[in-house]
Structures are given as structure tokens and as C-alpha cells.
XYZ file of C-alpha atoms in Angstrom:
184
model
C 48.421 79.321 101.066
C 46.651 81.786 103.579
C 49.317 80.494 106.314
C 51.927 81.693 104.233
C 50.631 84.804 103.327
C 49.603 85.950 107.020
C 53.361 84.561 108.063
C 54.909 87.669 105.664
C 52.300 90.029 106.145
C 53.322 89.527 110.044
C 57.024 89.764 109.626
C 56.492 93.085 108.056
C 54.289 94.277 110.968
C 57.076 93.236 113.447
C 59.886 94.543 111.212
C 58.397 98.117 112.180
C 58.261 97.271 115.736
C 61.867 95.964 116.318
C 64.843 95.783 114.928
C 65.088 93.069 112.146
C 62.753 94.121 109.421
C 61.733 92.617 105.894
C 62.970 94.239 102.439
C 60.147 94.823 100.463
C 62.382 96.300 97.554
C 62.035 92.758 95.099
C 65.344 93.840 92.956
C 67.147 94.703 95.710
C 66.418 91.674 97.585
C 66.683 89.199 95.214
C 69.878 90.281 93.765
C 71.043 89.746 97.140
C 69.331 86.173 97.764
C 70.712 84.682 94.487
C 74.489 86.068 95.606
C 74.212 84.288 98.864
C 72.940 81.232 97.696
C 75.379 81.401 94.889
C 78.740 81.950 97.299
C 77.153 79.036 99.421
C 76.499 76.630 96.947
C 79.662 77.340 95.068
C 81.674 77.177 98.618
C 80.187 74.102 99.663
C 79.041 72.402 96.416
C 82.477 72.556 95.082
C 83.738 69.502 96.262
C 80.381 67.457 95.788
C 80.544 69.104 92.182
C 84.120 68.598 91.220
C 83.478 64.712 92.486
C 80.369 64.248 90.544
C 81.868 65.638 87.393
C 85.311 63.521 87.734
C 82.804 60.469 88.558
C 80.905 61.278 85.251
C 84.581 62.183 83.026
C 85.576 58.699 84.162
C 82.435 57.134 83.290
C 82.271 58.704 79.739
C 85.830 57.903 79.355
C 85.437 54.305 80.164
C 82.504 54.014 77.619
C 84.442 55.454 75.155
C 87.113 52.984 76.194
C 84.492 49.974 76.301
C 82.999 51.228 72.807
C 86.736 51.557 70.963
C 87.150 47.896 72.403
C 83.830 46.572 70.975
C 84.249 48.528 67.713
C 88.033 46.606 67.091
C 86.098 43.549 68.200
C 83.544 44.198 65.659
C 85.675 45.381 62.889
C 87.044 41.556 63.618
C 84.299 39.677 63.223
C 83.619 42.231 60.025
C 86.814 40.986 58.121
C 85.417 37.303 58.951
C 82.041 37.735 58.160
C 83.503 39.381 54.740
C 85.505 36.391 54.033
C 82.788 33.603 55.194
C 80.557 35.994 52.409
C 83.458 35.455 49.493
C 83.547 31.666 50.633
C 79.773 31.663 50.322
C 79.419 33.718 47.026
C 82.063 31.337 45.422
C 80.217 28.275 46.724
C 76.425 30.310 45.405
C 78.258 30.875 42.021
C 79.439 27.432 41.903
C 75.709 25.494 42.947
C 74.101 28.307 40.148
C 76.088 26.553 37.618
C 75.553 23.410 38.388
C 71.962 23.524 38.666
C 71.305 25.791 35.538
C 73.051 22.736 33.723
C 71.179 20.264 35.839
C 67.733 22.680 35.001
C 68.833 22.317 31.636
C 69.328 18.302 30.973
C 66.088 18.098 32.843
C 64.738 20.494 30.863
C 65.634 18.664 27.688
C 64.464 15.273 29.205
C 60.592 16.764 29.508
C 60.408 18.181 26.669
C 62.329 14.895 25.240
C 59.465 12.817 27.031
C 56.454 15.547 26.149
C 57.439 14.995 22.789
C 57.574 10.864 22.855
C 54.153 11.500 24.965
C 53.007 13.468 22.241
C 53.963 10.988 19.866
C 52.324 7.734 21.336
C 49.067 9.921 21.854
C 49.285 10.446 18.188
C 50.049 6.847 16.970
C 47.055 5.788 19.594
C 44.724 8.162 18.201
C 45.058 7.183 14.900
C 45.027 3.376 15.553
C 41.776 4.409 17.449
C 40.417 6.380 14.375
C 41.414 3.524 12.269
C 39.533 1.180 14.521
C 36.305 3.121 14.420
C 36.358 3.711 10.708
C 36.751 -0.039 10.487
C 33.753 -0.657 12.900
C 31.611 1.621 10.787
C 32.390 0.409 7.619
C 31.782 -2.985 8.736
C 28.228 -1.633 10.253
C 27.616 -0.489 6.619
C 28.169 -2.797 5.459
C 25.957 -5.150 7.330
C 23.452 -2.627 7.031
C 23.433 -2.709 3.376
C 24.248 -6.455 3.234
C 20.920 -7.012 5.369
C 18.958 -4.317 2.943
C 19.902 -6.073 -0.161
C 18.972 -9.923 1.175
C 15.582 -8.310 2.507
C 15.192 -6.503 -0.630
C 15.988 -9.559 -2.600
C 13.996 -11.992 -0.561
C 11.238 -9.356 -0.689
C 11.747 -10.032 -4.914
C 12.328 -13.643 -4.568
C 8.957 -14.192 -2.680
C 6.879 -12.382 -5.047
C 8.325 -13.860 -8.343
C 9.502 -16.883 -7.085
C 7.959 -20.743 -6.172
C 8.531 -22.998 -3.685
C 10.851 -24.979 -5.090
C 12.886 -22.178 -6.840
C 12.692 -19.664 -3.501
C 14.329 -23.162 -1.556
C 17.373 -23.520 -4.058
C 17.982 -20.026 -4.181
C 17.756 -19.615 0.016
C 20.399 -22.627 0.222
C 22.424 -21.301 -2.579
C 22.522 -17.312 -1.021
C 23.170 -19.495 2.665
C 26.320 -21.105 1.364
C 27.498 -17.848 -0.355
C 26.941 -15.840 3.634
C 29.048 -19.170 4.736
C 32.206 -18.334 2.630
C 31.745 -14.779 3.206
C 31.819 -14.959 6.985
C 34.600 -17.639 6.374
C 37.104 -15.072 4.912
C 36.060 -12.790 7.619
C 37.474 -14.647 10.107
């Protein structure tokens, strides 16, 4: 930076010696700078501009052309993509229809077989209930069947003799006999 500053502050030394000297008016000398550099690059930047710009007009018109091409291409494929959809929707409808129905018959069949389910849980509980209460009153009755003979034989022992406690052991034996008989 100190090169560059010591390069102008010599040109303005030498302007005052010689001939060719350096404008230190900034207005004056800049108006002039941009007007030359202006005129030059306009003279000799026409050509290089006026190419680039018809290089870049053709360009954006052949995008535009590419893009109006792709945009019919796509507006094609629109129209058959609309119609595949209507196809499709027609065919979604359709399959809906069918399988609400089929939803519904199976439907019907569960609840059809929840309800038979249902039912042979019931009949089974109740043979089961029947089957215990059975069970228990034959437990009872055991129970009290075994009371009463030890009850009786309790009676028999005190009151009774030999002889008379023998007959009435065989008689109360045959009497268990027929009852276990019908049992069976």
C-alpha cells in the first residue's frame, strides 16, 4: 500500500517538473475517467455484448421452447393419469361394495357362532352345575346315611344283646345291599 502511495505522490512531483502532470481536481477527473472507459467499453464491448445477449435470447427462448414441449407432454400424461384415476375409483367403489357385504356375512357368521358358543357354554355349565349338585347331594347323603347307622348302632349296642344286635346288623346289611342295588 506504501508502494502505491509513493508511486502518486511522485507523479505529482514530476507533473510540476515537465510537461504531463496529474489532475488532482477528483470531480473533474473522474467525470472524465468514467467517459473514457464508457466510449471504450461501449466501442469495443459492443460486439462481445450484442453476442452474449443474442447467445442468452436464444437460450431463454429455447427453454421456453423445451418447457412448452414438456408442459404438452405433461398435460398428456395428465389426461391419462385422470382416466387411469376414474378406472381406479370405479374399480375402489366396486371392491368397497363387495367387501362391506363380504364384512357383513362374516359379520353375521361371528356373531352367529358367538351366539351358538354362548349357547353350548350355557348348556355345559348347567350340566356341570347339575353334576355338582348331584355329587353333593349324594355326599349328604352318605354323610347323614353314615350318622344315622352310627347313631343307631351307638343305640343298638347299649339296649341291645348279642343275639338281637346280630339279627338286626344282618337285617340293616341286606337293606344297604338293595339300596346300593338301585343305585347302580
Amino acid at each position: 500500500m506504501k508502494n502505491l502511495t509513493d508511486s502518486f505522490v511522485f507523479l505529482v512531483h514530476w507533473s510540476s517538473a515537465g510537461s504531463f502532470g496529474l489532475n488532482t481536481d477528483i470531480l473533474t477527473t473522474n467525470i472524465i475517467n468514467l467517459s473514457v472507459v464508457l466510449g471504450v467499453l461501449i466501442f469495443f464491448g459492443k460486439g462481445v455484448l450484442s453476442d452474449l445477449l443474442g447467445n442468452r435470447k436464444q437460450r431463454i427462448f429455447n427453454t421456453i421452447k423445451n418447457s412448452e414441449e414438456l408442459c404438452v407432454g405433461a398435460l398428456a400424461q395428465l389426461e391419462k393419469a385422470r382416466a387411469h384415476l376414474g378406472k381406479v375409483e370405479i374399480e375402489a367403489d366396486q371392491y368397497r361394495v363387495n367387501e362391506s357385504s363380504e364384512i357383513e356375512r362374516e359379520k353375521l357368521g361371528l356373531i352367529n357362532l358367538t351366539y351358538k358358543t354362548l349357547e353350548q357354554f350355557e348348556n355345559s355349565k348347567n350340566e356341570t352345575i347339575l353334576v355338582e349338585q348331584q355329587k353333593a347331594i349324594n355326599q349328604v347323603q352318605e354323610r347323614v346315611c353314615k350318622l344315622a347307622l352310627q347313631g343307631a348302632l351307638g343305640t343298638l349296642n347299649s339296649c341291645l344283646t348279642n343275639e338281637l344286635h346280630f339279627r338286626t346288623i344282618s337285617a340293616n346289611i341286606g337293606i344297604l345291599g338293595e339300596m346300593q342295588k338301585i343305585r347302580h
